[in-house]
Coordinates of C-alpha atoms in Angstrom, one line a residue:
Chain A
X1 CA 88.6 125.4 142.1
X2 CA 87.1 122.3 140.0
X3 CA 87.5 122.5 136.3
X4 CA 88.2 120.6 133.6
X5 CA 91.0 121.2 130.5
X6 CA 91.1 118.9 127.9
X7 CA 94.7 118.5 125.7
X8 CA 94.5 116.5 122.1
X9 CA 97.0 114.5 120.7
X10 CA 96.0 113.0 117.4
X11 CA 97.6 110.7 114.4
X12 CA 96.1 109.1 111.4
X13 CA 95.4 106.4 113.5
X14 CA 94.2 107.5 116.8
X15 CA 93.1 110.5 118.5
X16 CA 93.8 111.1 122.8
X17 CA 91.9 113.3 124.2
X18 CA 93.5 113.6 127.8
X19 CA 91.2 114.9 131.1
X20 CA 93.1 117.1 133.2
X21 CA 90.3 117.7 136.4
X22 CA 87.2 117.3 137.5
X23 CA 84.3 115.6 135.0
X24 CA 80.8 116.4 137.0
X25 CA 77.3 117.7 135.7
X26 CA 79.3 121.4 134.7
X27 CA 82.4 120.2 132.7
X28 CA 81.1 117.4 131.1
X29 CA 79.3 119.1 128.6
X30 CA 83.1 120.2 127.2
X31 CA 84.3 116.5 126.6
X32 CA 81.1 116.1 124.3
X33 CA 82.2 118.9 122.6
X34 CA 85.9 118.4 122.4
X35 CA 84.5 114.6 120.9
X36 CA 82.0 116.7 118.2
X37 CA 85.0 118.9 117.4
X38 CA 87.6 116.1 115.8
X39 CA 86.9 114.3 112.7
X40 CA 86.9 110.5 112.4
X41 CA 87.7 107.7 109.6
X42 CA 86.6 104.7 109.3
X43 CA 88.9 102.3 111.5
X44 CA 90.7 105.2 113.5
X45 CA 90.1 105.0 117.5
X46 CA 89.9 107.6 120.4
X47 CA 91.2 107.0 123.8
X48 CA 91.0 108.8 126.4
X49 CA 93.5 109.2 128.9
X50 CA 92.3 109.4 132.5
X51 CA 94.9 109.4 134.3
X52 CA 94.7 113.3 136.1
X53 CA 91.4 112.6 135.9
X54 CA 90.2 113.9 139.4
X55 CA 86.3 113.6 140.6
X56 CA 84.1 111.8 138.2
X57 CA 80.3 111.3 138.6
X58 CA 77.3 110.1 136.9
X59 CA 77.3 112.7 134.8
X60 CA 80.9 111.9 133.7
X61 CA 79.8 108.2 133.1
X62 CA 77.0 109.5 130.5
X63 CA 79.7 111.7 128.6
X64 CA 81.9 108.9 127.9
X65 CA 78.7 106.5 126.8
X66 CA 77.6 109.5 124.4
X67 CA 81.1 109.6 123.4
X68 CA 81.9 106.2 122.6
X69 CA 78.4 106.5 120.5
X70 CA 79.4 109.4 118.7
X71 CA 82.7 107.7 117.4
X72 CA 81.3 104.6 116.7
X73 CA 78.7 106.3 114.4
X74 CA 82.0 106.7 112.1
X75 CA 83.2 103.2 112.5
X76 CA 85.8 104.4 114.4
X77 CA 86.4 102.3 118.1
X78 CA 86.7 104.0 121.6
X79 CA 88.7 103.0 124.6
X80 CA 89.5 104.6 127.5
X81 CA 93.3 104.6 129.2
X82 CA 94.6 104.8 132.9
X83 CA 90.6 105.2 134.6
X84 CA 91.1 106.1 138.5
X85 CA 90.3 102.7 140.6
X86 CA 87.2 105.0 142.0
X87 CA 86.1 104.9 138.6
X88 CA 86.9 101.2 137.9
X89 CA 84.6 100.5 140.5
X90 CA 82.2 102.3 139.5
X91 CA 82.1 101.0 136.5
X92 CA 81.9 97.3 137.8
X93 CA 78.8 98.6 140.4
X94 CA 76.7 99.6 136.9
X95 CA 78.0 96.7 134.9
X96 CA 80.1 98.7 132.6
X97 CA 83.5 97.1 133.3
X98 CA 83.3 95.2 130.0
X99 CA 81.5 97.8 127.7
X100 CA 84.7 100.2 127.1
X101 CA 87.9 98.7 125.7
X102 CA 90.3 99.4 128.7
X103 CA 94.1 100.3 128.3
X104 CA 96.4 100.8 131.4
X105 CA 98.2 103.9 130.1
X106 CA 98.5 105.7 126.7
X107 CA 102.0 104.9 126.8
X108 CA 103.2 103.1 123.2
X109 CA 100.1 104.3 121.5
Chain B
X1 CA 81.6 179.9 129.2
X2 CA 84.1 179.8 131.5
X3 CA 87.6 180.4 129.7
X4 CA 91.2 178.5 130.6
X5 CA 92.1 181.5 132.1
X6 CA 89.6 181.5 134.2
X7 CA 90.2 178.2 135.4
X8 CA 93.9 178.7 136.4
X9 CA 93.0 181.2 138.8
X10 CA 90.4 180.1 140.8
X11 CA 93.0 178.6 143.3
X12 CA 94.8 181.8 143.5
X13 CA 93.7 185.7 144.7
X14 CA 91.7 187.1 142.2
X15 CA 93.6 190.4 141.7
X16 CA 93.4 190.8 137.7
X17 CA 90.7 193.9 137.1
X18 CA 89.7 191.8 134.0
X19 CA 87.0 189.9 136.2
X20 CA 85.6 192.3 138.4
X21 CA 82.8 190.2 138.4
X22 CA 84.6 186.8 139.9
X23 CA 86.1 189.1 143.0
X24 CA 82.5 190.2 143.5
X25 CA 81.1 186.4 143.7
X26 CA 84.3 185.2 146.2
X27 CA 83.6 188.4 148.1
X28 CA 80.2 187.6 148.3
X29 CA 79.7 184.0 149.7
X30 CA 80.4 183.8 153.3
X31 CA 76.8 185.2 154.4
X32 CA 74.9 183.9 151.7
X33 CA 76.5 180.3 150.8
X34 CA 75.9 180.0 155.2
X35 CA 72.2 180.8 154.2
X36 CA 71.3 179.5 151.0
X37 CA 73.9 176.9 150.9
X38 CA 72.5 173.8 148.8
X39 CA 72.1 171.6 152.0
X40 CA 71.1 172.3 155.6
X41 CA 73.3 174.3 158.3
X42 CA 72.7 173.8 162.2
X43 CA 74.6 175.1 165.1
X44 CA 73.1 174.2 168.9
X45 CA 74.7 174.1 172.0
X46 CA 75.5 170.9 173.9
X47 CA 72.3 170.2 175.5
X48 CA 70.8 170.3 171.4
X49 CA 69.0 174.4 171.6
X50 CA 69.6 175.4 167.8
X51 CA 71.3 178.2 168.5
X52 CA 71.8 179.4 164.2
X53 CA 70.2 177.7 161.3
X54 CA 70.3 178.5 157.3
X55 CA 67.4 179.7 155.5
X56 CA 67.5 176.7 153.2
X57 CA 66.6 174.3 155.9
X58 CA 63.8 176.9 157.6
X59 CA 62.6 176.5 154.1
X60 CA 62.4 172.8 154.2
X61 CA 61.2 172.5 157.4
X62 CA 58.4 175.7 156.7
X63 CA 59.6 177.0 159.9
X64 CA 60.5 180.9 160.7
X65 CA 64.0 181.6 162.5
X66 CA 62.3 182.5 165.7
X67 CA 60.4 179.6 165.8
X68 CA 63.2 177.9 166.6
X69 CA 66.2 179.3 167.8
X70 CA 66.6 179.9 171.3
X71 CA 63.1 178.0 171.3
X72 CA 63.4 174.4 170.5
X73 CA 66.4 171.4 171.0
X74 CA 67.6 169.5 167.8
X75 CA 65.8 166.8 169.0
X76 CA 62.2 168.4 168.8
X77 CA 62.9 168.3 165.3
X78 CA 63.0 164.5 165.4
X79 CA 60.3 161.3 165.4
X80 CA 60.0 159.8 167.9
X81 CA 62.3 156.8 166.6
X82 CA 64.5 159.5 165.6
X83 CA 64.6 160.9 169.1
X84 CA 65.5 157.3 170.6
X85 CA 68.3 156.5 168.0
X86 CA 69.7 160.1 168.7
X87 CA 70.2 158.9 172.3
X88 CA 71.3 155.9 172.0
X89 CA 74.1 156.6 168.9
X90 CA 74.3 159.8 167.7
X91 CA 75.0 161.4 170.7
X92 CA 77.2 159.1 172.4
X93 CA 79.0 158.9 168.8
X94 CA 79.5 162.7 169.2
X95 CA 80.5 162.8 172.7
X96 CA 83.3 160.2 172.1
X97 CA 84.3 160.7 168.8
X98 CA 83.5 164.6 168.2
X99 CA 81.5 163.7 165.1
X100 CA 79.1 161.7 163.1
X101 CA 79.0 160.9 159.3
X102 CA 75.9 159.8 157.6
X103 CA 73.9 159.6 160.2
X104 CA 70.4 158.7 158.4
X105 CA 67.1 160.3 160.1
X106 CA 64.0 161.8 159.6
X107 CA 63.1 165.3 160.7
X108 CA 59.5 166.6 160.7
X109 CA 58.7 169.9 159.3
X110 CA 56.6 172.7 160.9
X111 CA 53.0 171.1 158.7
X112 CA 54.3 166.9 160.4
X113 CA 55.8 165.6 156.8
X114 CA 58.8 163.6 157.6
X115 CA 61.8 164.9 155.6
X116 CA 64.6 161.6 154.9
X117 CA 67.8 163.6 156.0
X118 CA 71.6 163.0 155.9
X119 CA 73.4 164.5 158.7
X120 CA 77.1 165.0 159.4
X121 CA 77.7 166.6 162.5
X122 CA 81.3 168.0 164.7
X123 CA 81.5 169.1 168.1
X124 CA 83.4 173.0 167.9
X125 CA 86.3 173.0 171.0
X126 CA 87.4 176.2 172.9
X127 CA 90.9 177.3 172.5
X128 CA 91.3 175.0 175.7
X129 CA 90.0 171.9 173.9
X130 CA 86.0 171.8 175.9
X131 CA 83.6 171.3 173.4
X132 CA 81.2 174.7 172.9
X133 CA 78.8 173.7 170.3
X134 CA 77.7 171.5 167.3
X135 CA 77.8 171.8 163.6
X136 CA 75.9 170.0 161.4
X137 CA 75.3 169.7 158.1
X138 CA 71.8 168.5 156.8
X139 CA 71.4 166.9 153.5
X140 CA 68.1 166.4 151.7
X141 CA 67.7 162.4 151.5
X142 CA 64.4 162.1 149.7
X143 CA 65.6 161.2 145.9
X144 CA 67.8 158.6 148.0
X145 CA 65.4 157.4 150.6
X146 CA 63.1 156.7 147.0
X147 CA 66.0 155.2 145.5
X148 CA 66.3 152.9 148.3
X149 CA 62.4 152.0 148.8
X150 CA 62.6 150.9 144.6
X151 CA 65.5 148.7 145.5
X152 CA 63.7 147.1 148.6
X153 CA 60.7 146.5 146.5
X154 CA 62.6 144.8 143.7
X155 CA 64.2 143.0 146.1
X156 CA 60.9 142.1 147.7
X157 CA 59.5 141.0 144.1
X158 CA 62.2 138.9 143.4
X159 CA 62.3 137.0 147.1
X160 CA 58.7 136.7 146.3
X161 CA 59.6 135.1 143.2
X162 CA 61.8 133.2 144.1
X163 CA 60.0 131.2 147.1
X164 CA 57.0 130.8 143.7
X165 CA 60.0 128.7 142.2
X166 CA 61.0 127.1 145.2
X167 CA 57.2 125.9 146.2
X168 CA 57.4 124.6 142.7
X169 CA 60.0 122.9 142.9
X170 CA 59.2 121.5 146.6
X171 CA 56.2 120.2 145.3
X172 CA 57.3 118.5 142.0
X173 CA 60.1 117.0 144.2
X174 CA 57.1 115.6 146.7
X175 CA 55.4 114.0 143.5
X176 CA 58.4 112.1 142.7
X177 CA 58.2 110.9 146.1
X178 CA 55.4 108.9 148.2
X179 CA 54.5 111.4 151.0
X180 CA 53.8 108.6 153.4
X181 CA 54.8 104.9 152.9
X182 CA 51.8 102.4 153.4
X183 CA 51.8 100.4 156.2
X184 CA 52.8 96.8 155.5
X185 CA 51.1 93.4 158.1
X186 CA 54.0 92.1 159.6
X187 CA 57.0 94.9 158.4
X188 CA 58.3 98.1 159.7
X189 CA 59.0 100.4 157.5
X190 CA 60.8 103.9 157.0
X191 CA 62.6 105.9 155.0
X192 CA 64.9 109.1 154.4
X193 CA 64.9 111.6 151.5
X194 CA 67.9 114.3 152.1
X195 CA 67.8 116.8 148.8
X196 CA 71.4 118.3 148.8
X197 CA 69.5 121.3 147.3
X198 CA 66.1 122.6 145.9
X199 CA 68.0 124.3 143.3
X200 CA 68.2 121.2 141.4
X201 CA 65.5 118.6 141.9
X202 CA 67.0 115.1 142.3
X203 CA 67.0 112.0 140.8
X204 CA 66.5 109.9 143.3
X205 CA 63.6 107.9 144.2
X206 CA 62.0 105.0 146.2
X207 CA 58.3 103.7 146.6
X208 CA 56.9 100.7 148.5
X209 CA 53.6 99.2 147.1
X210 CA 51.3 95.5 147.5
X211 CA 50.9 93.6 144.8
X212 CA 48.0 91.1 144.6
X213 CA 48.6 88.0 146.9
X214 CA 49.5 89.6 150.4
X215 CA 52.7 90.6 147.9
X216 CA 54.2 94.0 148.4
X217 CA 56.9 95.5 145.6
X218 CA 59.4 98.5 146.4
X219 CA 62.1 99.8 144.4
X220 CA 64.5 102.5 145.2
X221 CA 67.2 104.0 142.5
X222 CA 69.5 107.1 141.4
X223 CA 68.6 108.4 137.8
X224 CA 72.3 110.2 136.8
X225 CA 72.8 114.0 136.7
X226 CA 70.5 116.5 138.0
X227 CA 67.6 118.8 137.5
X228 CA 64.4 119.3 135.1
X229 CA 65.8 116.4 132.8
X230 CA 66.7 113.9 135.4
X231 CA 63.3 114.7 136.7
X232 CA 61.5 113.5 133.8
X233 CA 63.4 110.7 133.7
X234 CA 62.5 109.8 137.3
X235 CA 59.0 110.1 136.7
X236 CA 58.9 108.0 134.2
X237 CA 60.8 105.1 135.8
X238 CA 58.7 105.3 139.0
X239 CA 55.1 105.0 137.0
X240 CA 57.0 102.9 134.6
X241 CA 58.1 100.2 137.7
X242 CA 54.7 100.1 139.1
X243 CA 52.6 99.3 135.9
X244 CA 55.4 96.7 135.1
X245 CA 55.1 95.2 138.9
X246 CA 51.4 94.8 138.3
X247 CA 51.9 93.4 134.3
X248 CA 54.4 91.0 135.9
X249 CA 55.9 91.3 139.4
X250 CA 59.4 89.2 138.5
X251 CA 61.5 91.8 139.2
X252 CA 63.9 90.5 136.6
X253 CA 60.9 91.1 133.8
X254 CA 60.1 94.2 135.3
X255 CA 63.7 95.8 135.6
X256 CA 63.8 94.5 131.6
X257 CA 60.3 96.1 131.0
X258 CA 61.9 99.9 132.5
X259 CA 65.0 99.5 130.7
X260 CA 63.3 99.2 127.3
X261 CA 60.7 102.2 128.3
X262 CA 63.7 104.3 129.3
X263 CA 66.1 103.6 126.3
X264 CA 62.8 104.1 123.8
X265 CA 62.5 108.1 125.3
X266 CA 65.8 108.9 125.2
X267 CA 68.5 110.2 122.8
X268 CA 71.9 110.1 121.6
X269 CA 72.9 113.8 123.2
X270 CA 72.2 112.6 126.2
X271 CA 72.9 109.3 127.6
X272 CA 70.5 109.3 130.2
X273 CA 70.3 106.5 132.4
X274 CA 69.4 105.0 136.0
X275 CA 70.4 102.3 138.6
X276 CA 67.8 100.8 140.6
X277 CA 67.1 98.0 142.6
X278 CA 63.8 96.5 142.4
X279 CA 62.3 94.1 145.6
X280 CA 59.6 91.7 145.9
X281 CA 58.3 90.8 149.5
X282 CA 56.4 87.4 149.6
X283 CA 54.8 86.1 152.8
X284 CA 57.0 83.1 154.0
X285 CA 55.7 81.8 157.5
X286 CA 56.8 84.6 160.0
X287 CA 59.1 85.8 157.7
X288 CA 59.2 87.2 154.2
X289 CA 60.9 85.7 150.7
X290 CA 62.8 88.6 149.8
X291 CA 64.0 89.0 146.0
X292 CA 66.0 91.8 144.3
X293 CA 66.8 93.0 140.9
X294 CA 69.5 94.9 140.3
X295 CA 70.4 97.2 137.3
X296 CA 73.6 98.4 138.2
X297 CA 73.0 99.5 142.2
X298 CA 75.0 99.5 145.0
X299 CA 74.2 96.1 146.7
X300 CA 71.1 96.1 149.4
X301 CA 72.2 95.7 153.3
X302 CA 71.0 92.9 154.9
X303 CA 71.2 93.0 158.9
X304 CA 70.4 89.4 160.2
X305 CA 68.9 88.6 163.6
X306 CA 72.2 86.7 165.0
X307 CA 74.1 90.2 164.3
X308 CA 75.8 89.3 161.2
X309 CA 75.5 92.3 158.3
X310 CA 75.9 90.9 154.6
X311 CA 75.4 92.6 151.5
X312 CA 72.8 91.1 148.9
X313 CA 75.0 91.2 146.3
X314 CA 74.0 91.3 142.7
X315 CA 77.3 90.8 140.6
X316 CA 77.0 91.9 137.1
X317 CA 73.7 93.9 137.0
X318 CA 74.1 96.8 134.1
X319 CA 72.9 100.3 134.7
X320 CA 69.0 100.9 133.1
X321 CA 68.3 103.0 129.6
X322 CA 71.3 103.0 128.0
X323 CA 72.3 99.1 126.3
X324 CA 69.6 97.3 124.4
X325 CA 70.0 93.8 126.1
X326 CA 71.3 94.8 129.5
X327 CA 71.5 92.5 132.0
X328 CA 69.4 92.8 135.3
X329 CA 71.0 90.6 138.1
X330 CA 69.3 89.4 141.3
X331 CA 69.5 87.8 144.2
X332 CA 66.9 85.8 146.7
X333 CA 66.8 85.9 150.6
X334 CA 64.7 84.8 153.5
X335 CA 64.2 87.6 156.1
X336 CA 63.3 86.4 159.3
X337 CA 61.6 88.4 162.2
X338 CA 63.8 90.9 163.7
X339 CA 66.4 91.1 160.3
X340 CA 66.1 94.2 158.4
X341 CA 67.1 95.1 154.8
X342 CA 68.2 98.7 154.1
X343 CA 68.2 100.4 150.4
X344 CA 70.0 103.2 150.0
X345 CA 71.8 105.5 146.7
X346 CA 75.4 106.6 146.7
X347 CA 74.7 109.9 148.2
X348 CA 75.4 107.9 151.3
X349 CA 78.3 106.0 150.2
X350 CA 80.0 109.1 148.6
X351 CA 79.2 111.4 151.5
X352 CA 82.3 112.9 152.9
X353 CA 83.1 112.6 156.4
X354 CA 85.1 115.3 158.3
X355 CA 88.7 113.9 157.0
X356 CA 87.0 114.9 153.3
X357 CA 87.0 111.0 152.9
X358 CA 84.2 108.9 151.6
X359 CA 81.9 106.9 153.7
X360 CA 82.1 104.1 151.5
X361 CA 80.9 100.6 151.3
X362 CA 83.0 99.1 154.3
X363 CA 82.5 102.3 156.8
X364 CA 78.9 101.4 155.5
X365 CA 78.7 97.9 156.4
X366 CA 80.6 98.9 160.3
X367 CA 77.6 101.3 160.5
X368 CA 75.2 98.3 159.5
X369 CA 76.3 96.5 162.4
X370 CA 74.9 99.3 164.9
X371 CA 71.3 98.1 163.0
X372 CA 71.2 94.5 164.8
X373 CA 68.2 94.6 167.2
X374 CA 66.8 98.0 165.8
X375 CA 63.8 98.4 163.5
X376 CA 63.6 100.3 160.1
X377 CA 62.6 103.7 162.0
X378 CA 65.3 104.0 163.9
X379 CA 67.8 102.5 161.5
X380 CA 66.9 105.0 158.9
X381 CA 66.7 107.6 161.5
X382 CA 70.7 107.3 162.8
X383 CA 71.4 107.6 159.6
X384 CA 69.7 110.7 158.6
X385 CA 71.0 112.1 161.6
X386 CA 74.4 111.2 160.2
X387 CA 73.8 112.7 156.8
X388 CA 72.5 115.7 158.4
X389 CA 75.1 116.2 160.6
X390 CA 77.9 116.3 157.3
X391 CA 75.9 119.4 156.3
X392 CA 77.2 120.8 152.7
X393 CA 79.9 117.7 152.8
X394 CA 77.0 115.9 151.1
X395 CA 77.4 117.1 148.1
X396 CA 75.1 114.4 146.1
X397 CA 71.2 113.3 146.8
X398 CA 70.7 110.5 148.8
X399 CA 67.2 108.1 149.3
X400 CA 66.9 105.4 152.6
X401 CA 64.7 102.7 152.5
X402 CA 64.8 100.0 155.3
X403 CA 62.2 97.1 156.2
X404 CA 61.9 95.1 158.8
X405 CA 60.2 92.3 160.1
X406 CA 58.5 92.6 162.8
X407 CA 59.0 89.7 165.3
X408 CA 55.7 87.9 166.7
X409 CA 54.5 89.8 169.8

């Protein structure tokens, strides 16, 4: 069974959404909407921790672009933590590697 | 009304003078439940003769008594089809297992109309365990034979409906495609479309077209997710790279030109976007000056005459439709006769082999080196046979495009 679960952790200053599963064309709809569902000051920044994420396509890809959008529209930053090595790749094939602030682990955040 | 006390004596004599009338009904049955019993009662002998029947199946079948016992076999009763599936599985069922259950047939009445019939039937053994007769129970299957029609004609309707959709969808999916590629002076050409399913059109996409100046353009790309509104968004980057080719054939101007079109028409929600590589073919003595944009793709093969495979590699390309300024990298080649370059979207490179691993680039580039000597055809054609061969393993869509150049004959 693919799936996705999504577990928050948040402080004043940041907010860490971590993946747990599968992001595809069916679960990432829910990371959208676990984005639209926190609030955001000025300054504050989300990351999101990637490291049990499983399978990650395309689809996956356009979640975190509409993401990182949504937060900046608060003038709040985005970064991602601990992305798979499939993903890093994949992100260096589209020409994303330097578009999302990267982090190695949401360790000491 | 029936009363509780009624109730808690049905299972028990009915000795209590109150209810004269219940001993009467018990008393009564045997003779006339056999006859008029809600469903059918036949008893023949072995070889089928009806030897007793109830009146409520005479009255179904408008036949008297002495029309048929004594006169007529079970079977005479039957179709024809009726009469074959009888021999072939209701009688052998009977003969080795001493009875049937829900045995489905038709039986035709005295005036020909077929009536739909459920039959259970037991074979009655002598005190020494031969078999003497059959019982069977006949039970009126019209209201279900109806019920079941309906349910075939729904089903029918929606099949029907279904292949509407499909036809639809085959021949939306065609118009994001060119049917046949042209043929190009001095190239061989081919290409491989393999829809993981019809369910939800693909994104993919490839076309192959001259531009003025013996010049020929072709592109080939992956537009992410699936479905109606990937669709839209392919269509729009395949007319939108051909006007752009003919505005201005750089491919670095026309990959520029797409990615502005796409990021006008779309929207915040949904961040859609496409990699593509874009190629322009020049006439270069018996070769061809080969250049390739790139907006985030994987890397075009390139199999060269002397059997080295290398990838045309376009470092730093960024995905079309979703940053204002992206940047569109791209690389220049000479193809010479006999060298081959082959496009292709991830569907390839993320197919799973039998281990459940992924091709991948490098298992890519071994297969590459199997192209040396072959043309497009039959480089595109190992490979669909490949893809084919992972059946549902291949999990994504996935678009070939090879050229070659022909060598002087």
């Amino acid at each position: 069974m693919s799936g996705l679960a999504i577990t928050t952790r948040s402080s004043p200053r940041r907010h860490i959404l971590s993946l747990h599963g599968d992001l595809d064309m069916a679960t990432a709809p829910e990371l959208r909407e676990a984005c639209q569902g926190l609030t955001f000051t000025a300054g504050q920044e989300l990351v999101l921790d990637l490291s049990d994420l499983g399978f990650c396509d395309s689809s996956g890809v356009s979640a975190f672009i509409v993401s990182s959008r949504l937060v900046e529209s608060f003038g709040a930053t985005f970064a991602i933590a601990a992305p798979p090595m499939q993903l890093t790749r994949v992100f260096a094939m589209i020409g994303l590697s330097d578009f999302f602030t990267l982090y190695d682990s949401v360790d000491g955040l | 009304m029936m009363s509780p006390a009624h109730d808690e004596s049905v299972g028990g004599p009915a000795e209590d003078d109150n209810r004269p009338s219940f001993s009467a009904l018990l008393e009564d049955d045997a003779a006339d439940l056999y006859d008029n019993a809600p469903c059918g009662y036949l008893s023949t002998l072995l070889d089928g003769e009806i030897a007793k029947i109830n009146a409520t199946l005479l009255d179904w079948l408008g036949y008297a008594r002495e029309d048929l016992v004594g006169r007529k076999r079970f079977t005479d009763l039957l179709t024809v089809g009726g009469r074959l599936y009888h021999e072939t599985h209701f009688a052998p069922l009977l003969r080795m297992q001493g009875q049937a259950r829900e045995i489905a047939l038709e039986l035709v009445a005295a005036d020909g109309r077929r009536l739909p019939v459920l039959i259970n039937s037991t074979v009655k053994t002598g005190a020494d365990g031969a078999p003497l007769l059959i019982r069977s129970t006949v039970f009126d299957a019209r209201q279900r034979r109806a019920y079941e029609r309906e349910l075939l004609r729904a089903r029918e309707a929606a099949e029907q409906e279904r292949a509407r959709w499909q036809r639809l969808s085959e021949t939306l999916q065609r118009t994001l495609l060119p049917p046949i590629l042209p043929a190009v002076p001095g190239l061989e050409v081919a290409a491989h479309y393999h829809a993981a399913s019809y369910e939800h059109i693909g994104g993919d996409f490839y076309d192959l077209f001259p531009l003025a100046g013996n010049r020929w353009a072709f592109f080939l790309g992956d537009v992410c997710g699936k479905g109606p509104e990937a669709a839209v968004v392919t269509s729009l980057t395949r007319y939108t790279l051909r006007a752009a080719a003919v505005y201005d054939p750089d491919p670095v101007a026309v990959l520029s030109n797409l990615n502005s079109v796409v990021l006008q028409q779309g929207h915040a929600a949904d961040a859609r976007y496409c990699t593509v590589v874009f190629g322009l073919l020049v006439p270069d003595g018996d070769g061809f000056t080969l250049t390739v944009a790139s907006g985030g793709h994987p890397p075009a093969l390139v199999a060269r005459a002397d059997g080295r495979v290398e990838m045309l590699n376009t470092p730093g390309g960024q995905l079309i439709g979703i940053l204002p300024d992206a940047t569109i990298a791209v690389a220049s080649t000479r193809l010479a006769p006999g060298e081959s370059v082959l496009l292709y979207t991830d569907g390839l490179t993320e197919a799973r082999d039998f281990d459940g691993a992924q091709l991948g680039d490098e298992h890519l580039a071994q297969l590459a080196e199997g192209f040396v000597g072959r043309g497009a055809a039959e480089i595109v054609s190992s490979l669909a046979t490949m893809l084919d061969g992972l059946g549902d393993r291949l999990t994504d869509d996935t678009a070939l495009l090879a050229l070659t150049v022909r060598a002087e004959s």
